[in-house]
CSV table of C-alpha atoms and ligand atoms in Angstrom, one decimal:
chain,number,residue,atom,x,y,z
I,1,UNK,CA,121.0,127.9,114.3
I,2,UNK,CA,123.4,126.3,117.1
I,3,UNK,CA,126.6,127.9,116.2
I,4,UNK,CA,129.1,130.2,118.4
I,5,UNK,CA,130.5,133.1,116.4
I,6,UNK,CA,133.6,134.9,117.9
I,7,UNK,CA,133.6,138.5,117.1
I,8,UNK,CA,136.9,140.3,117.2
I,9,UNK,CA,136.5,143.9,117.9
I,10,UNK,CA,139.7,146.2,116.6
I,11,UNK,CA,140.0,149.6,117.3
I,12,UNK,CA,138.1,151.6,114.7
I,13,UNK,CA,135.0,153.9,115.0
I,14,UNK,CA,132.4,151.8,113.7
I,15,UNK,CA,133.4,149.5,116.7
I,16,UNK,CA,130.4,150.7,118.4
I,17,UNK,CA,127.7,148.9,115.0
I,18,UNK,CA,129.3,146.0,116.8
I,19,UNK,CA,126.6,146.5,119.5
I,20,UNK,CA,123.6,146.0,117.0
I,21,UNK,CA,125.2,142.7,115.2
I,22,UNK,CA,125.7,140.9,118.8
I,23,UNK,CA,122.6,141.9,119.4
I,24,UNK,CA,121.1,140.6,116.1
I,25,UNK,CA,123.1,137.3,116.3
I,26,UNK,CA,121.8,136.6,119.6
I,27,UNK,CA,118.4,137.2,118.5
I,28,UNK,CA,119.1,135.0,116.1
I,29,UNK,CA,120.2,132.6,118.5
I,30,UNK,CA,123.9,132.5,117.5
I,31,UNK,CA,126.3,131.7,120.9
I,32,UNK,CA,128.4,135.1,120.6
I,33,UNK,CA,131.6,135.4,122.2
I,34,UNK,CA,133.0,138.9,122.0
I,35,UNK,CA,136.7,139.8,121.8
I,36,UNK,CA,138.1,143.2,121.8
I,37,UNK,CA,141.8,144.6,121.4
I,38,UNK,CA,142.8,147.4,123.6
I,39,UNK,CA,142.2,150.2,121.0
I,40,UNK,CA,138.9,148.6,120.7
I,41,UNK,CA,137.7,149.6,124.1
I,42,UNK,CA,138.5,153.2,123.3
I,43,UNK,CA,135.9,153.4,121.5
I,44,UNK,CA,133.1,151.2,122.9
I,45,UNK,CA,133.2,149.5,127.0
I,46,UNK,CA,133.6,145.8,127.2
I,47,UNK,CA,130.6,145.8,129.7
I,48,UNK,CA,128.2,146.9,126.5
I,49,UNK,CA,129.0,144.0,124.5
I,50,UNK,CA,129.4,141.7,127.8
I,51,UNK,CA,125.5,142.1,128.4
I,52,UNK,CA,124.4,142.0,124.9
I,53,UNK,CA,126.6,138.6,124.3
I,54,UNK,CA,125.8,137.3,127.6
I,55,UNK,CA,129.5,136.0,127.8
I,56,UNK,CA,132.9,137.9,129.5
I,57,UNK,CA,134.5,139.7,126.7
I,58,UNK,CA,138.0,138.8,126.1
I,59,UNK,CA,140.3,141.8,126.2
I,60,UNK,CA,143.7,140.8,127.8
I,61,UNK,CA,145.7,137.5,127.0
I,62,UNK,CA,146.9,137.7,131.0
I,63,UNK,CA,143.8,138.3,132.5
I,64,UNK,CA,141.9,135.0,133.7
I,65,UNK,CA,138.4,134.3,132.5
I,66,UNK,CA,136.5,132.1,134.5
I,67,UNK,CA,134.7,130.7,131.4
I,68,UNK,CA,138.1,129.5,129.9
I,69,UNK,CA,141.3,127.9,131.1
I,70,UNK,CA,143.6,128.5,128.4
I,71,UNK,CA,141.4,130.8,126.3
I,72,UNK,CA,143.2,131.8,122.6
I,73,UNK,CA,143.1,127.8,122.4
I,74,UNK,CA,139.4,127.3,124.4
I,75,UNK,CA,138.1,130.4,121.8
I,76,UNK,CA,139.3,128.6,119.0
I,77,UNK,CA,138.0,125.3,119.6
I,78,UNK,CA,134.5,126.4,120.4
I,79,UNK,CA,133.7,128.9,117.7
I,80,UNK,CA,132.0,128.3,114.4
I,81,UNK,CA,133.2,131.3,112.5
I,82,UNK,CA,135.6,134.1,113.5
I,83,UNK,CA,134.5,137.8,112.5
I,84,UNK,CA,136.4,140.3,112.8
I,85,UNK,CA,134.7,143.4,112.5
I,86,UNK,CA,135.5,146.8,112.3
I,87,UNK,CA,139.1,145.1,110.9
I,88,UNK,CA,141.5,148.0,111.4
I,89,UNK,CA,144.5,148.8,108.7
I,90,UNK,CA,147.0,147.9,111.7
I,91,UNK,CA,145.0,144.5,112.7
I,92,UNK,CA,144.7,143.7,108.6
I,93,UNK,CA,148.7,143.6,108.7
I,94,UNK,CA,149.1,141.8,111.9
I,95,UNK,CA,146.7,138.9,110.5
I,96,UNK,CA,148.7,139.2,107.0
I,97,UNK,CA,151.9,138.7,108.6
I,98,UNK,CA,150.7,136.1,111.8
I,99,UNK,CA,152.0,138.3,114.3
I,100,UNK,CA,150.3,137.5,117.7
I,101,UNK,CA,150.8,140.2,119.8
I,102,UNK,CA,147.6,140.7,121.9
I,103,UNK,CA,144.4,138.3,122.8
I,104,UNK,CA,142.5,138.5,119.2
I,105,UNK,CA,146.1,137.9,117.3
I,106,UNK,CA,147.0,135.3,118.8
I,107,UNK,CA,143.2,134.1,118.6
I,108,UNK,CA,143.4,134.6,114.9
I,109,UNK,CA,146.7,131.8,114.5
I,110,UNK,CA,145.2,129.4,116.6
I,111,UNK,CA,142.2,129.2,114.6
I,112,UNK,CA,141.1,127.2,112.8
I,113,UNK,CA,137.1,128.4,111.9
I,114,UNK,CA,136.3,129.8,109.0
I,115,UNK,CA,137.3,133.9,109.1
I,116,UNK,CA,135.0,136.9,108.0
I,117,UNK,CA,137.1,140.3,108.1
I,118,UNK,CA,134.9,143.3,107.7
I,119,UNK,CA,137.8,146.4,106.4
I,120,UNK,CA,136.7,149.9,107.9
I,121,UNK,CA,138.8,152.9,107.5
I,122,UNK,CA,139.1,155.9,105.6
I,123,UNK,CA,139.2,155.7,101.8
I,124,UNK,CA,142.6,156.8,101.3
I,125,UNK,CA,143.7,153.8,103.7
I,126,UNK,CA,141.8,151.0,102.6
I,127,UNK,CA,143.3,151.9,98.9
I,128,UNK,CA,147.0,151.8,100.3
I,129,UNK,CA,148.5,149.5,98.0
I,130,UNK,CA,149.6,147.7,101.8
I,131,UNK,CA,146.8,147.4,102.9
I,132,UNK,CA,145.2,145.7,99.5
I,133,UNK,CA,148.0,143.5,99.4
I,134,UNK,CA,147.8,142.2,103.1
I,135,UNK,CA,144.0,141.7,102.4
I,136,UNK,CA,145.2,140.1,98.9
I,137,UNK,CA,147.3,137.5,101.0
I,138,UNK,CA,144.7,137.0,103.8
I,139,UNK,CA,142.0,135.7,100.8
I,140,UNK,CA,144.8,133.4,99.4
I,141,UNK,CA,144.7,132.1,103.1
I,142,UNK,CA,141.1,131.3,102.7
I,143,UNK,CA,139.9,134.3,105.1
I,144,UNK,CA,136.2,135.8,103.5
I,145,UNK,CA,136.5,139.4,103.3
I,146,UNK,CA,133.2,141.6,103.0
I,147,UNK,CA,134.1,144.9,101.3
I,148,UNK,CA,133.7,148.0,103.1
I,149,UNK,CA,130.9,150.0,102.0
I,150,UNK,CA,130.9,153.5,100.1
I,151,UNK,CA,129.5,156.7,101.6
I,152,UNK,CA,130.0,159.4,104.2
I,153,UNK,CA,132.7,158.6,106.8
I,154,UNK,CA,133.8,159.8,110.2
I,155,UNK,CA,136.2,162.0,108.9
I,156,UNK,CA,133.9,163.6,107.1
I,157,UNK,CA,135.6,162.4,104.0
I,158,UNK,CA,133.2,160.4,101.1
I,159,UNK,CA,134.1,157.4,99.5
I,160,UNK,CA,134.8,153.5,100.2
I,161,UNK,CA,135.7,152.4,103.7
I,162,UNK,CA,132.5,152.4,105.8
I,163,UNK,CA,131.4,149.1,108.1
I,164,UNK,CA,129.2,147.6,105.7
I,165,UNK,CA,125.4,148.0,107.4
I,166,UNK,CA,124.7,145.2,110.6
I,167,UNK,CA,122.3,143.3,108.6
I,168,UNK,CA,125.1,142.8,105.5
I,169,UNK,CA,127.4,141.2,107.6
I,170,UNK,CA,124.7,138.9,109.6
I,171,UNK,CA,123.4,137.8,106.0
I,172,UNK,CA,127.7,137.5,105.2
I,173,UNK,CA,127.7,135.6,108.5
I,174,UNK,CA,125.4,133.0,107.3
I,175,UNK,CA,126.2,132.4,103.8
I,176,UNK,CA,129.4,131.6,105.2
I,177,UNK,CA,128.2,129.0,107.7
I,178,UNK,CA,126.3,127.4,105.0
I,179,UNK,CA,128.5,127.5,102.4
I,180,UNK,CA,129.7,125.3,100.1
I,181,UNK,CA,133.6,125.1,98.7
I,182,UNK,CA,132.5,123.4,96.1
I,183,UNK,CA,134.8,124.6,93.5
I,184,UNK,CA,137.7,124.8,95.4
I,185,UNK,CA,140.6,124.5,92.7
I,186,UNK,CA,138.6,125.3,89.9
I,187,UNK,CA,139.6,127.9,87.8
I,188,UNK,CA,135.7,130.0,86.2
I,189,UNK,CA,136.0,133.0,83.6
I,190,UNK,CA,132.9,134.4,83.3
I,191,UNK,CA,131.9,137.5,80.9
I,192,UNK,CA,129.5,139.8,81.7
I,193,UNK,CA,128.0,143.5,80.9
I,194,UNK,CA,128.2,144.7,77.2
I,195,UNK,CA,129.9,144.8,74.8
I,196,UNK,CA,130.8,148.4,73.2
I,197,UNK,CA,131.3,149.2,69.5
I,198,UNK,CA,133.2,152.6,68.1
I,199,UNK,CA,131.0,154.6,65.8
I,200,UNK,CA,133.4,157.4,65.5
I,201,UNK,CA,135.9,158.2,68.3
I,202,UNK,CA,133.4,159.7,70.3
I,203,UNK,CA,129.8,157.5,69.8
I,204,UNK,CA,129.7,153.9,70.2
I,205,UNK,CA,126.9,151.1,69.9
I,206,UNK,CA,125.9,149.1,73.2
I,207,UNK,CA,122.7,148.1,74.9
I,208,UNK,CA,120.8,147.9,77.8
I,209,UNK,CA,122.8,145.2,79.7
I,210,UNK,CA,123.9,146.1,83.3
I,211,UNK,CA,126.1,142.9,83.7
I,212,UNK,CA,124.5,142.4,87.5
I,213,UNK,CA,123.9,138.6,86.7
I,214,UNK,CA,127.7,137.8,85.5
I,215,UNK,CA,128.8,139.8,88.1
I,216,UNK,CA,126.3,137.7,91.1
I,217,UNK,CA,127.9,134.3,89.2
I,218,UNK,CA,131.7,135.9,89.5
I,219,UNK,CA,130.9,136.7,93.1
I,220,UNK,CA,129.6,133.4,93.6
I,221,UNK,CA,132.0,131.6,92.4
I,222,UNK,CA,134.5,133.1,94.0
I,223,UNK,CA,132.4,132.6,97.7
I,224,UNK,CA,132.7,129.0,96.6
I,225,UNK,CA,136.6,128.8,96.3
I,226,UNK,CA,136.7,129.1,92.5
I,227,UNK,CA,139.6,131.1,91.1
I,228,UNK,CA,137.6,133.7,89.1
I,229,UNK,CA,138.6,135.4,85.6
I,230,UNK,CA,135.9,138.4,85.3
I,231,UNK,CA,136.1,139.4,81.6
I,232,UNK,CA,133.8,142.1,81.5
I,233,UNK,CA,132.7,145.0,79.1
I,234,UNK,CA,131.2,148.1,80.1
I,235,UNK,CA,129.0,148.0,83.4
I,236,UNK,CA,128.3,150.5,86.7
I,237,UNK,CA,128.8,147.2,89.0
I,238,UNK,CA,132.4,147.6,91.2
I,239,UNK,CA,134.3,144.5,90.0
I,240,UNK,CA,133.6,141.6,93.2
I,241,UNK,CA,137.3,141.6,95.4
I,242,UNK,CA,138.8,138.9,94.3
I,243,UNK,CA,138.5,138.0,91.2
I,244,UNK,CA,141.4,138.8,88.3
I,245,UNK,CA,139.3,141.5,86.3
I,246,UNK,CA,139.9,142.4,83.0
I,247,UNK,CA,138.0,144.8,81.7
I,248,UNK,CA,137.6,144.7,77.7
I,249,UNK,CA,135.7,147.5,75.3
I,250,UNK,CA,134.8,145.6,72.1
I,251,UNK,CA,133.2,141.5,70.6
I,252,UNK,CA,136.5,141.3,69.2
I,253,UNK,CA,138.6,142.0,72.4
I,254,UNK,CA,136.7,140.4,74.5
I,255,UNK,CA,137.0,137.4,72.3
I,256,UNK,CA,140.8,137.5,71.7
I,257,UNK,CA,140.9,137.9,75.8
I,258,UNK,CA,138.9,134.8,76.6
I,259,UNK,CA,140.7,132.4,74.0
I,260,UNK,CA,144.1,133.8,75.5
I,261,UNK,CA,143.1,132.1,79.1
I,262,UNK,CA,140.7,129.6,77.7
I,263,UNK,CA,143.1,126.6,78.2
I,264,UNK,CA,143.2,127.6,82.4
I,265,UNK,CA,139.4,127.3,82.7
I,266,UNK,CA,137.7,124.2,84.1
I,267,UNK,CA,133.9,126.3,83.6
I,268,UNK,CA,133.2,129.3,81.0
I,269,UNK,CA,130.0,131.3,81.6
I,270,UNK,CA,128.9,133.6,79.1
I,271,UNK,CA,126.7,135.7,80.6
I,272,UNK,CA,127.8,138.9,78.4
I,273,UNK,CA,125.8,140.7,76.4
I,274,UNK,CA,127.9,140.5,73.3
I,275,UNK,CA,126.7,142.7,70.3
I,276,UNK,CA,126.1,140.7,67.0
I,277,UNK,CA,127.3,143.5,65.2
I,278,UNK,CA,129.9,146.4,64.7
I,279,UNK,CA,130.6,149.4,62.2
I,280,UNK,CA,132.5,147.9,59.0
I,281,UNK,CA,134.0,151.2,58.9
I,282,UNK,CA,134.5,153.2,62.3
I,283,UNK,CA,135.2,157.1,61.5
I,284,UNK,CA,138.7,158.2,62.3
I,285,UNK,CA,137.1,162.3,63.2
I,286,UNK,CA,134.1,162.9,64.5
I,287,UNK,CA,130.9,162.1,62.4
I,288,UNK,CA,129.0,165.7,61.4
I,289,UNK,CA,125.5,165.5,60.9
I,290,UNK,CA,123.2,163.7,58.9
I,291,UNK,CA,123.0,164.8,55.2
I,292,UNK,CA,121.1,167.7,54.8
I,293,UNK,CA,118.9,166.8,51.9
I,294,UNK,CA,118.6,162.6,53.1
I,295,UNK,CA,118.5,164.4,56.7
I,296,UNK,CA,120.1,160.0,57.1
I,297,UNK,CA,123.3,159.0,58.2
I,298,UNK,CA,123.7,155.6,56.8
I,299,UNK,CA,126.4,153.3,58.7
I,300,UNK,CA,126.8,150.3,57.4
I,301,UNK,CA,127.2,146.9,60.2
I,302,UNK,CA,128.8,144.0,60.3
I,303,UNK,CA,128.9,140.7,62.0
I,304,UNK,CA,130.6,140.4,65.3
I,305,UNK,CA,132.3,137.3,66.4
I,306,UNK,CA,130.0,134.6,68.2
I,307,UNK,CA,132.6,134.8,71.4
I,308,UNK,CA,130.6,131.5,73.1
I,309,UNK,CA,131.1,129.6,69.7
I,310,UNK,CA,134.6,130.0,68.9
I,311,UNK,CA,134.9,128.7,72.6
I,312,UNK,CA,133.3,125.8,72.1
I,313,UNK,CA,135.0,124.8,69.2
I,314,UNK,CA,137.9,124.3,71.6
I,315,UNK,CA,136.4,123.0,74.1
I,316,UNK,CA,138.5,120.6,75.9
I,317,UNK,CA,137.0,117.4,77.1
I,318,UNK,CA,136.6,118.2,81.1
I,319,UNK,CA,135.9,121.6,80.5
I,320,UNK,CA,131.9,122.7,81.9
I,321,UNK,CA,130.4,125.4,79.1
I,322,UNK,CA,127.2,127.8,80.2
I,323,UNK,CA,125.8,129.4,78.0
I,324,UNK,CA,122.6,132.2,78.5
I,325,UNK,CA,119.8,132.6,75.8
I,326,UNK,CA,117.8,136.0,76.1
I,327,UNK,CA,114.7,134.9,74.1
I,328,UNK,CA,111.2,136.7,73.0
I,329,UNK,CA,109.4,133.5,71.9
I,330,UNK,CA,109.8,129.9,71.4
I,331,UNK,CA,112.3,130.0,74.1
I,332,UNK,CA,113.2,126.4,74.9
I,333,UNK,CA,113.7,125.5,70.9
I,334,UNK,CA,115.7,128.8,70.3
I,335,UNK,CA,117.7,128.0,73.1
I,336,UNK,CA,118.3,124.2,72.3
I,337,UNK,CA,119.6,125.7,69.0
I,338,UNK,CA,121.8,127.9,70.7
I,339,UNK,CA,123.4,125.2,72.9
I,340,UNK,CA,123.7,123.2,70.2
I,341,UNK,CA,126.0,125.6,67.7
I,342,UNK,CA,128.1,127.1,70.5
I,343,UNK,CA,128.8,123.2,71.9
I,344,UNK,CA,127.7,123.8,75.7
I,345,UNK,CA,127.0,121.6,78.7
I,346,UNK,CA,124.0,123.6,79.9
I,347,UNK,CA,122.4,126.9,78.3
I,348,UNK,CA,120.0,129.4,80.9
I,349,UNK,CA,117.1,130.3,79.2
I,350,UNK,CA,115.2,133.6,80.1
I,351,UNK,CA,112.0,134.9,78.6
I,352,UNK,CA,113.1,139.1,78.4
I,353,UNK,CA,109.6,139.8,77.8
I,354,UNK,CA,108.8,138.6,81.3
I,355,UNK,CA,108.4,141.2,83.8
I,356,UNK,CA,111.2,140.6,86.1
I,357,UNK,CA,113.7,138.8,84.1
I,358,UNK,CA,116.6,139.4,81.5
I,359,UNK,CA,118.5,143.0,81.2
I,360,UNK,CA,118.3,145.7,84.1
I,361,UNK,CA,116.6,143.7,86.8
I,362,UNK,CA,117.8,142.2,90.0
I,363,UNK,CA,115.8,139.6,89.4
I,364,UNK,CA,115.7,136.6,86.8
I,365,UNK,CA,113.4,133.9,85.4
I,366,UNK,CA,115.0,131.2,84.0
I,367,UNK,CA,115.4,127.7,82.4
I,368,UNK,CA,118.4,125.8,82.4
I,369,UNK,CA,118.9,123.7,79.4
I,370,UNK,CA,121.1,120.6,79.5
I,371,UNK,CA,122.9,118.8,76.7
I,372,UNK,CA,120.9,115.9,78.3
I,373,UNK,CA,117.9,117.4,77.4
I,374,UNK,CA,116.7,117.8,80.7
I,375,UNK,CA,114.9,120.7,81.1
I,376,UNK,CA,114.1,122.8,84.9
I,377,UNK,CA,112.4,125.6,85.3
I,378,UNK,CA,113.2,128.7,88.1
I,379,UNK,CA,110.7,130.3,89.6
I,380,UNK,CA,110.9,134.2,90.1
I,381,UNK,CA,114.6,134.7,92.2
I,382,UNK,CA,117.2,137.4,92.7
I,383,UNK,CA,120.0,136.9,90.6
I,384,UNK,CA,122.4,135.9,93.4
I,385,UNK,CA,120.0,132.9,93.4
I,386,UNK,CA,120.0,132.4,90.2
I,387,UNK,CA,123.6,132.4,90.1
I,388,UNK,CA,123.3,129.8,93.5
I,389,UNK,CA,121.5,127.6,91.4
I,390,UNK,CA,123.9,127.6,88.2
I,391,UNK,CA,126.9,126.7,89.7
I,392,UNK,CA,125.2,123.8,91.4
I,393,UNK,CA,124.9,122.8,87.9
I,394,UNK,CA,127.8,123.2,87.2
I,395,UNK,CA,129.5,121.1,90.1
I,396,UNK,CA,126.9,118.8,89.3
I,397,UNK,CA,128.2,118.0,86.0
I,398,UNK,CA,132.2,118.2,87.3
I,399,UNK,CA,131.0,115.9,89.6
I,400,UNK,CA,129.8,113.4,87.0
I,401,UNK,CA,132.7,114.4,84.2
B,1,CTP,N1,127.1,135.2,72.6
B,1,CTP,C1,128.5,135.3,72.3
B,1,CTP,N2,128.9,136.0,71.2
B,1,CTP,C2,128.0,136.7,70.5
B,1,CTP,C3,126.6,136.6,70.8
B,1,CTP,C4,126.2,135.9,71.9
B,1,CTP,O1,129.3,134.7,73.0
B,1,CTP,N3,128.4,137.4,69.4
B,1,CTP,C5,126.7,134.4,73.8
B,1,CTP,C6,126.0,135.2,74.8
B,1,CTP,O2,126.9,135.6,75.8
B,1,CTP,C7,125.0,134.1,75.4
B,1,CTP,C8,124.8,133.3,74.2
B,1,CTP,O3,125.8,133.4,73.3
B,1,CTP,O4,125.6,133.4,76.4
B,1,CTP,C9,123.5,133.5,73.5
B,1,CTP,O5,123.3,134.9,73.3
B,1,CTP,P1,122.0,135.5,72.6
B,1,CTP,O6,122.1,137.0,72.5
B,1,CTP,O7,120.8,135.0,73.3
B,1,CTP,O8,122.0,134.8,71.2
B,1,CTP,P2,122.8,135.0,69.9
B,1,CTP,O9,123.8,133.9,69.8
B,1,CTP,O10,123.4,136.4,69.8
B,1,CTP,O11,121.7,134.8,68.8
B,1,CTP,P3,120.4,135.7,68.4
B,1,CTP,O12,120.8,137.1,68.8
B,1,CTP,O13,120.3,135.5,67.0
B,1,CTP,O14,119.3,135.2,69.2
């Protein structure tokens, strides 16, 4: 690939991964020009990064360059993308506010690239109300920000703050170049996970669903410049930055929440796995156990609202539906049925039986349905593919709408 990526350094300890991605990029063979701010060379030597780039590193906004005449405006016409990696707290709030008060700040206004920040610092820091608000505003500018990773960190703290891994941020690095904005404008609520019904105030009915492949379509939607509404019930997955999450326990409030923001959607995905069923009668106290005699506990169920149906009775006219169908056997009938009731553009069929599809997985095997009755088959993909390949349905049919 024949692109030049700028890499601003800023002055943080995992500067020094920085070595191993301009190394990797130029492997790759990615143009890398390398730009550090003074706190930056603290902690790793320009001359390290100079030979592994191949190009003078840019540290002082006075200095000359012999490879640039007027460089913050050279920099920023010759680079594809614009990384900048560690991103410090300080150099998140310069970039927030457009101050420009050093080489790589004043590189950062007069660009004009598409921008990957990479927060590092400890946990306490990155969660500073500030500090999520300046990285709040820098998305609203368009900037992609890769959240930081979770484990053991300089300070010898644990938690959320770490410079994701080199090879995360290369893989960042090139979705990015190859992405589309494809739903720039559009507003997507997607559910996801499952759905949770009280037994008793301490048991509850769920199942098996970890809510990965709502959370891939979120996260993809939300790479492609959608405005994302996360509606999800109970999961392990960190909610993707960036979306307005809204987590919901039961069928029933789930429901209520997606019919409340309905109207603002231009695509629904249901990918939740809602439960069909809930206790007619959930025990105020604790349940004691099962009769003694019977040695049974009989609770009695009852029906659940069909979320995706109630939906698509109000379906507006421009408005893209998606619909999943986790079938055992006559898959593409059941599913036909399935789009057909709940009134969708397109339902994703998977076969749960298959070994490395439906609930649990990081991978899927799917179908995708259309109104149209055209029918195409996935082959085995991760779920972030699968989720690729959705919403180019989708834009596909805003496209034709
Ligand atoms: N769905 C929904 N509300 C429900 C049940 C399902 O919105 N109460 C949605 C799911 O999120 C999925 C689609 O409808 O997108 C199909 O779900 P699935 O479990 O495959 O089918 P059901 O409609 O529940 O029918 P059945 O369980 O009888 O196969």
């Amino acid at each position: 690939m024949n692109k030049t990526i700028g890499i601003g350094v800023t002055g943080g300890i995992a500067a020094y991964k920085i070595a191993d991605l301009v190394s990797l990029l130029k492997k790759e063979g990615f143009e890398v020009i390398v730009m550090m701010t003074k706190a930056a060379t603290k902690f790793i030597t320009p001359l390290t990064l100079e030979t592994l780039s191949g190009r003078e590193v840019i540290t002082d906004m006075w200095e000359e360059y012999s490879d640039f005449n007027v460089p913050h405006i050279d920099v920023a016409k010759e680079i594809d993308l614009l990384v900048i990696a560690p991103a410090t707290a300080n150099f998140i709030a310069k970039m927030a506010c457009g101050i420009a008060d050093d080489f790589l700040s004043t590189l950062f206004v007069a660009n004009i690239a598409p921008v990957l920040i990479a927060p590092a610092m400890n946990t306490k820091m990155y969660e500073n109300a500030i500090v999520q608000n300046n990285l709040a505003k820098l998305r609203d500018y368009g900037c992609n920000i890769i959240a930081p990773a979770t484990g053991h960190l300089a300070c010898n703290d644990i938690g959320k703050g770490r410079l994701p891994e080199v090879e995360d941020i290369f893989n960042e690095i090139k979705q990015i170049l190859l992405l589309k904005k494809d739903l720039k404008g559009k507003t997507v609520m997607v559910n996801a996970g499952t759905t949770c019904e009280d037994i008793d105030p301490v048991r509850f009915i769920a199942n098996r669903s970890s809510g990965k492949m709502g959370y891939c379509i979120a996260e993809e939607a939300i790479k492609r410049g959608a405005n994302v509404i996360l509606v999800s019930g109970k999961t392990t997955i960190d909610p993707p930055e960036g979306a307005k999450y809204i987590p919901v326990w039961s069928a029933d409030e789930m429901c209520e929440v997606m019919q409340k923001y309905q109207a603002d959607c231009d695509v629904i995905v249901g990918a939740a796995a809602v439960g069909d069923f809930k206790i007619a009668d959930v025990a105020g106290q604790k349940l004691k156990k099962a009769d003694q005699e019977t040695d049974k506990l009989i609770l009695e169920l009852v029906g659940n609202p069909d979320i995706l149906k109630a939906l698509g009775q109000n379906k507006a006219n421009k408005q893209v539906m998606v619909g999943f169908a986790a079938e055992t056997n006559d898959i593409v009938e059941n599913a036909k049925k399935k789009l057909e009731t709940k009134n969708l553009d397109f339902i994703v069929a998977n076969d749960v039986t298959q070994e490395g599809a439906g609930f649990g997985t990081d991978t899927n095997i799917v179908t995708l349905i259309s109104r149209n009755g055209s029918i195409k088959s996935l082959p085995l993909m991760s779920k972030e593919g699968v989720a690729a390949a959705i919403l180019d349905k989708v834009v596909d049919i805003i496209t034709d709408l």
